[in-house]
Amino acid sequence: MASASYHRYFGLADVEPLCQRIAKRHPGGASLFDLAPLDQLHIGGLGASQRLIARLDPTTHPRLLDIGSGLGGLARVASLAGFAVVALDITASFSCLSARLNALMVAPSAAFTPPQAVTGSALALPFAANTFDAAVFQHSLLNVPDGQVALTECRRVLHPGGRLVLHEVVEGPHPETLRFPVPWSLDGQGSHLLTQETLEKLLTTSGFTLQRSSDLTPEALAWRRHQVQKEAQAAQGTGVVNKVEKLSPALVFGPCFADMGANLVANLQNGAIKVVEMELGC
């Protein structure tokens, strides 16, 4: 999940205690599965990231840019798959924790290169033209106030023949039913959902060619319902936010995370939002 400067996140003012807790719990290094409750801040979790990265080939498109990388969960999946990854997010505390999580992760070999965490804006990518072979947006564009500029910037830093894959939340057929808070917005401020049709038009005018588009809403709803049950079980007793031994999205989203999770289910069920996956070339 991407972040934005307006959005209030909890528990990230001092990342060191959290990192010490992770190191103590996983002295031999944390796996992708261990970190997933904290760093896979999007619908579908670790499985969605692995599926999205599988759409790309590190032998033909090795240099990958993750735009709106959050805490770097998707970027670490890509690095372990063999890509050279730059993980860009607008929130400095996210980039800081992302870099620290890289160091806490189990590396497959001494030659493994973790993602490079960079703080920057999708609206003015701090890279030269033709720098990357592929790019990824995962639940990122919903926080970007100008999707056209972001996609044009993305096309600029990709070389001809590059690839773009997206796993995004878009506006559904009944946007009037949208409930807040949700993970990308507490009250609607900074929420910039596009319709699927508008997103496809912006991609085309930015220089991309749509090759495949899939509606993952039914799968997303089933996954989120299952997560709500798991989170409710975990919250019994001391409460998930205060349960220091276990990682949870609540460490990022704070005490309203349970409401966010319930609202995601309602929004998917009522048609306020959809989840789509796209593959594009340029």
CSV table of N, CA and C in Angstrom, one decimal, residues 103-191:
chain,number,residue,atom,x,y,z
A,103,ALA,N,17.3,-5.5,6.0
A,103,ALA,CA,18.4,-6.1,6.7
A,103,ALA,C,18.0,-7.2,7.7
A,104,LEU,N,16.7,-7.2,8.0
A,104,LEU,CA,16.2,-8.3,8.9
A,104,LEU,C,15.7,-9.5,8.2
A,105,MET,N,15.7,-9.4,6.9
A,105,MET,CA,15.2,-10.5,6.1
A,105,MET,C,16.2,-11.6,5.9
A,106,VAL,N,15.7,-12.9,5.8
A,106,VAL,CA,16.6,-14.0,5.4
A,106,VAL,C,17.0,-13.8,4.0
A,107,ALA,N,18.4,-13.8,3.7
A,107,ALA,CA,18.9,-13.6,2.4
A,107,ALA,C,19.3,-15.0,1.9
A,108,PRO,N,18.9,-15.3,0.6
A,108,PRO,CA,19.2,-16.7,0.1
A,108,PRO,C,20.7,-17.0,-0.1
A,109,SER,N,21.5,-15.9,-0.3
A,109,SER,CA,22.9,-16.1,-0.5
A,109,SER,C,23.6,-14.8,-0.2
A,110,ALA,N,24.9,-14.8,-0.1
A,110,ALA,CA,25.7,-13.6,0.2
A,110,ALA,C,25.6,-12.7,-1.0
A,111,ALA,N,25.3,-13.2,-2.2
A,111,ALA,CA,25.3,-12.3,-3.4
A,111,ALA,C,23.9,-11.6,-3.5
A,112,PHE,N,23.0,-12.0,-2.7
A,112,PHE,CA,21.6,-11.4,-2.8
A,112,PHE,C,21.7,-9.9,-2.6
A,113,THR,N,21.0,-9.1,-3.5
A,113,THR,CA,20.9,-7.7,-3.4
A,113,THR,C,19.5,-7.3,-3.0
A,114,PRO,N,19.3,-6.7,-1.8
A,114,PRO,CA,18.0,-6.3,-1.3
A,114,PRO,C,17.5,-5.1,-2.1
A,115,PRO,N,16.2,-4.7,-2.1
A,115,PRO,CA,15.8,-3.5,-2.7
A,115,PRO,C,16.5,-2.3,-2.2
A,116,GLN,N,16.6,-1.3,-3.1
A,116,GLN,CA,17.1,0.0,-2.7
A,116,GLN,C,15.9,0.9,-2.3
A,117,ALA,N,15.8,1.3,-1.1
A,117,ALA,CA,14.6,2.2,-0.6
A,117,ALA,C,14.9,3.6,-0.9
A,118,VAL,N,14.0,4.3,-1.6
A,118,VAL,CA,14.2,5.7,-2.0
A,118,VAL,C,12.9,6.5,-1.6
A,119,THR,N,13.1,7.6,-1.1
A,119,THR,CA,12.0,8.5,-0.8
A,119,THR,C,11.8,9.5,-2.0
A,120,GLY,N,10.6,9.5,-2.5
A,120,GLY,CA,10.3,10.4,-3.7
A,120,GLY,C,8.9,10.3,-4.1
A,121,SER,N,8.5,11.2,-5.0
A,121,SER,CA,7.1,11.3,-5.5
A,121,SER,C,6.9,10.6,-6.8
A,122,ALA,N,5.8,10.0,-6.9
A,122,ALA,CA,5.4,9.4,-8.2
A,122,ALA,C,5.2,10.5,-9.3
A,123,LEU,N,4.9,11.7,-8.9
A,123,LEU,CA,4.6,12.8,-9.8
A,123,LEU,C,5.9,13.4,-10.3
A,124,ALA,N,7.0,13.1,-9.8
A,124,ALA,CA,8.3,13.6,-10.2
A,124,ALA,C,9.4,12.6,-9.9
A,125,LEU,N,9.4,11.5,-10.6
A,125,LEU,CA,10.3,10.4,-10.3
A,125,LEU,C,11.8,10.9,-10.4
A,126,PRO,N,12.6,10.6,-9.3
A,126,PRO,CA,14.0,11.1,-9.3
A,126,PRO,C,14.9,10.2,-10.1
A,127,PHE,N,14.6,9.9,-11.3
A,127,PHE,CA,15.4,9.0,-12.1
A,127,PHE,C,15.5,9.5,-13.6
A,128,ALA,N,16.5,9.2,-14.2
A,128,ALA,CA,16.7,9.6,-15.6
A,128,ALA,C,15.8,8.8,-16.5
A,129,ALA,N,15.5,9.3,-17.7
A,129,ALA,CA,14.7,8.5,-18.7
A,129,ALA,C,15.4,7.2,-19.0
A,130,ASN,N,14.6,6.2,-19.3
A,130,ASN,CA,15.1,4.9,-19.8
A,130,ASN,C,16.0,4.2,-18.7
A,131,THR,N,15.7,4.4,-17.4
A,131,THR,CA,16.5,3.8,-16.4
A,131,THR,C,16.1,2.4,-16.1
A,132,PHE,N,14.8,2.0,-16.2
A,132,PHE,CA,14.2,0.7,-15.8
A,132,PHE,C,13.7,-0.1,-16.9
A,133,ASP,N,13.6,-1.4,-16.7
A,133,ASP,CA,13.0,-2.3,-17.6
A,133,ASP,C,11.6,-2.6,-17.3
A,134,ALA,N,11.2,-2.5,-16.1
A,134,ALA,CA,9.8,-2.8,-15.7
A,134,ALA,C,9.4,-1.9,-14.5
A,135,ALA,N,8.1,-1.7,-14.3
A,135,ALA,CA,7.6,-1.0,-13.2
A,135,ALA,C,6.4,-1.6,-12.6
A,136,VAL,N,6.1,-1.3,-11.3
A,136,VAL,CA,4.9,-1.9,-10.7
A,136,VAL,C,4.2,-0.9,-9.9
A,137,PHE,N,2.9,-0.9,-10.0
A,137,PHE,CA,2.0,-0.1,-9.0
A,137,PHE,C,1.2,-1.2,-8.3
A,138,GLN,N,1.2,-1.1,-7.0
A,138,GLN,CA,0.3,-2.0,-6.2
A,138,GLN,C,-0.4,-1.2,-5.2
A,139,HIS,N,-1.7,-1.0,-5.4
A,139,HIS,CA,-2.5,-0.1,-4.4
A,139,HIS,C,-1.7,1.2,-4.2
A,140,SER,N,-1.3,1.8,-5.3
A,140,SER,CA,-0.5,3.1,-5.2
A,140,SER,C,-1.3,4.2,-5.8
A,141,LEU,N,-1.9,4.0,-7.0
A,141,LEU,CA,-2.5,5.1,-7.7
A,141,LEU,C,-3.7,5.7,-7.0
A,142,LEU,N,-4.3,5.0,-6.1
A,142,LEU,CA,-5.4,5.5,-5.3
A,142,LEU,C,-5.1,6.6,-4.4
A,143,ASN,N,-3.7,6.9,-4.1
A,143,ASN,CA,-3.3,8.0,-3.3
A,143,ASN,C,-2.7,9.1,-4.1
A,144,VAL,N,-2.6,8.9,-5.4
A,144,VAL,CA,-1.9,9.9,-6.3
A,144,VAL,C,-2.9,10.9,-6.9
A,145,PRO,N,-2.7,12.2,-6.6
A,145,PRO,CA,-3.7,13.2,-7.0
A,145,PRO,C,-3.8,13.4,-8.5
A,146,ASP,N,-2.8,13.0,-9.3
A,146,ASP,CA,-2.8,13.2,-10.7
A,146,ASP,C,-2.3,11.9,-11.4
A,147,GLY,N,-3.2,11.0,-11.7
A,147,GLY,CA,-2.8,9.7,-12.3
A,147,GLY,C,-2.1,9.9,-13.6
A,148,GLN,N,-2.5,10.9,-14.4
A,148,GLN,CA,-1.9,11.1,-15.7
A,148,GLN,C,-0.4,11.4,-15.6
A,149,VAL,N,-0.1,12.3,-14.7
A,149,VAL,CA,1.3,12.7,-14.5
A,149,VAL,C,2.1,11.5,-14.0
A,150,ALA,N,1.6,10.8,-13.0
A,150,ALA,CA,2.3,9.6,-12.5
A,150,ALA,C,2.6,8.6,-13.6
A,151,LEU,N,1.6,8.3,-14.4
A,151,LEU,CA,1.8,7.3,-15.5
A,151,LEU,C,2.7,7.8,-16.5
A,152,THR,N,2.7,9.1,-16.9
A,152,THR,CA,3.6,9.7,-17.8
A,152,THR,C,5.0,9.6,-17.3
A,153,GLU,N,5.2,9.9,-16.0
A,153,GLU,CA,6.5,9.8,-15.4
A,153,GLU,C,7.0,8.3,-15.4
A,154,CYS,N,6.1,7.4,-15.1
A,154,CYS,CA,6.5,6.0,-15.2
A,154,CYS,C,6.9,5.6,-16.6
A,155,ARG,N,6.2,6.0,-17.6
A,155,ARG,CA,6.6,5.7,-19.0
A,155,ARG,C,8.0,6.3,-19.3
A,156,ARG,N,8.2,7.5,-18.8
A,156,ARG,CA,9.5,8.2,-19.1
A,156,ARG,C,10.7,7.4,-18.6
A,157,VAL,N,10.6,6.8,-17.4
A,157,VAL,CA,11.8,6.1,-16.8
A,157,VAL,C,11.9,4.7,-17.3
A,158,LEU,N,10.9,4.2,-18.1
A,158,LEU,CA,11.0,2.9,-18.7
A,158,LEU,C,11.6,3.0,-20.1
A,159,HIS,N,12.5,2.0,-20.4
A,159,HIS,CA,13.0,2.0,-21.8
A,159,HIS,C,11.9,1.4,-22.8
A,160,PRO,N,12.0,1.7,-24.0
A,160,PRO,CA,11.1,1.1,-25.0
A,160,PRO,C,11.2,-0.4,-24.9
A,161,GLY,N,10.0,-1.0,-24.9
A,161,GLY,CA,10.0,-2.5,-24.7
A,161,GLY,C,9.9,-2.8,-23.3
A,162,GLY,N,9.7,-1.8,-22.4
A,162,GLY,CA,9.5,-2.1,-21.0
A,162,GLY,C,8.2,-2.6,-20.7
A,163,ARG,N,8.0,-3.0,-19.4
A,163,ARG,CA,6.8,-3.7,-18.9
A,163,ARG,C,6.2,-2.9,-17.7
A,164,LEU,N,4.9,-2.9,-17.6
A,164,LEU,CA,4.3,-2.3,-16.4
A,164,LEU,C,3.2,-3.3,-16.0
A,165,VAL,N,3.2,-3.6,-14.7
A,165,VAL,CA,2.1,-4.4,-14.1
A,165,VAL,C,1.5,-3.6,-13.0
A,166,LEU,N,0.1,-3.8,-12.8
A,166,LEU,CA,-0.6,-3.0,-11.8
A,166,LEU,C,-1.5,-4.0,-11.0
A,167,HIS,N,-1.6,-3.8,-9.7
A,167,HIS,CA,-2.6,-4.4,-8.9
A,167,HIS,C,-3.2,-3.3,-8.1
A,168,GLU,N,-4.4,-2.8,-8.6
A,168,GLU,CA,-5.0,-1.6,-8.1
A,168,GLU,C,-6.4,-1.7,-7.6
A,169,VAL,N,-6.7,-0.8,-6.7
A,169,VAL,CA,-8.1,-0.6,-6.3
A,169,VAL,C,-8.7,0.5,-7.2
A,170,VAL,N,-9.8,0.3,-7.8
A,170,VAL,CA,-10.5,1.3,-8.6
A,170,VAL,C,-11.9,1.5,-8.1
A,171,GLU,N,-12.5,2.5,-8.7
A,171,GLU,CA,-13.9,2.8,-8.3
A,171,GLU,C,-14.8,1.8,-8.9
A,172,GLY,N,-15.8,1.3,-8.1
A,172,GLY,CA,-16.7,0.3,-8.5
A,172,GLY,C,-18.0,0.9,-9.1
A,173,PRO,N,-19.0,0.1,-9.4
A,173,PRO,CA,-20.2,0.7,-10.1
A,173,PRO,C,-21.1,1.5,-9.1
A,174,HIS,N,-20.8,1.4,-7.8
A,174,HIS,CA,-21.6,2.1,-6.8
A,174,HIS,C,-20.7,2.9,-5.9
A,175,PRO,N,-20.0,3.9,-6.4
A,175,PRO,CA,-19.1,4.6,-5.5
A,175,PRO,C,-19.8,5.4,-4.4
A,176,GLU,N,-21.1,5.7,-4.6
A,176,GLU,CA,-21.8,6.4,-3.5
A,176,GLU,C,-21.9,5.6,-2.2
A,177,THR,N,-21.6,4.3,-2.2
A,177,THR,CA,-21.7,3.5,-1.0
A,177,THR,C,-20.3,3.4,-0.3
A,178,LEU,N,-19.3,4.1,-0.8
A,178,LEU,CA,-18.0,4.0,-0.2
A,178,LEU,C,-18.0,4.4,1.2
A,179,ARG,N,-17.4,3.5,2.1
A,179,ARG,CA,-17.3,3.8,3.5
A,179,ARG,C,-15.9,4.1,3.9
A,180,PHE,N,-15.7,5.0,4.8
A,180,PHE,CA,-14.4,5.3,5.4
A,180,PHE,C,-14.5,5.1,6.9
A,181,PRO,N,-13.4,4.8,7.6
A,181,PRO,CA,-12.0,4.8,7.0
A,181,PRO,C,-11.7,3.5,6.2
A,182,VAL,N,-10.7,3.7,5.3
A,182,VAL,CA,-10.1,2.6,4.6
A,182,VAL,C,-8.6,2.8,4.7
A,183,PRO,N,-7.8,1.7,4.4
A,183,PRO,CA,-6.3,1.9,4.6
A,183,PRO,C,-5.7,3.0,3.8
A,184,TRP,N,-6.3,3.5,2.7
A,184,TRP,CA,-5.6,4.6,2.0
A,184,TRP,C,-6.2,6.0,2.4
A,185,SER,N,-7.2,6.0,3.2
A,185,SER,CA,-7.8,7.3,3.6
A,185,SER,C,-8.7,7.1,4.9
A,186,LEU,N,-8.5,8.0,5.8
A,186,LEU,CA,-9.3,8.0,7.0
A,186,LEU,C,-10.7,8.5,6.8
A,187,ASP,N,-10.8,9.6,6.0
A,187,ASP,CA,-12.1,10.2,5.8
A,187,ASP,C,-12.4,10.7,4.4
A,188,GLY,N,-11.7,10.2,3.4
A,188,GLY,CA,-11.9,10.6,2.1
A,188,GLY,C,-10.9,11.5,1.6
A,189,GLN,N,-10.2,12.2,2.5
A,189,GLN,CA,-9.1,13.1,2.1
A,189,GLN,C,-8.0,12.3,1.4
A,190,GLY,N,-7.5,12.8,0.3
A,190,GLY,CA,-6.4,12.1,-0.4
A,190,GLY,C,-6.8,10.8,-1.1
A,191,SER,N,-8.1,10.5,-1.1
A,191,SER,CA,-8.5,9.3,-1.9
A,191,SER,C,-8.8,9.7,-3.3
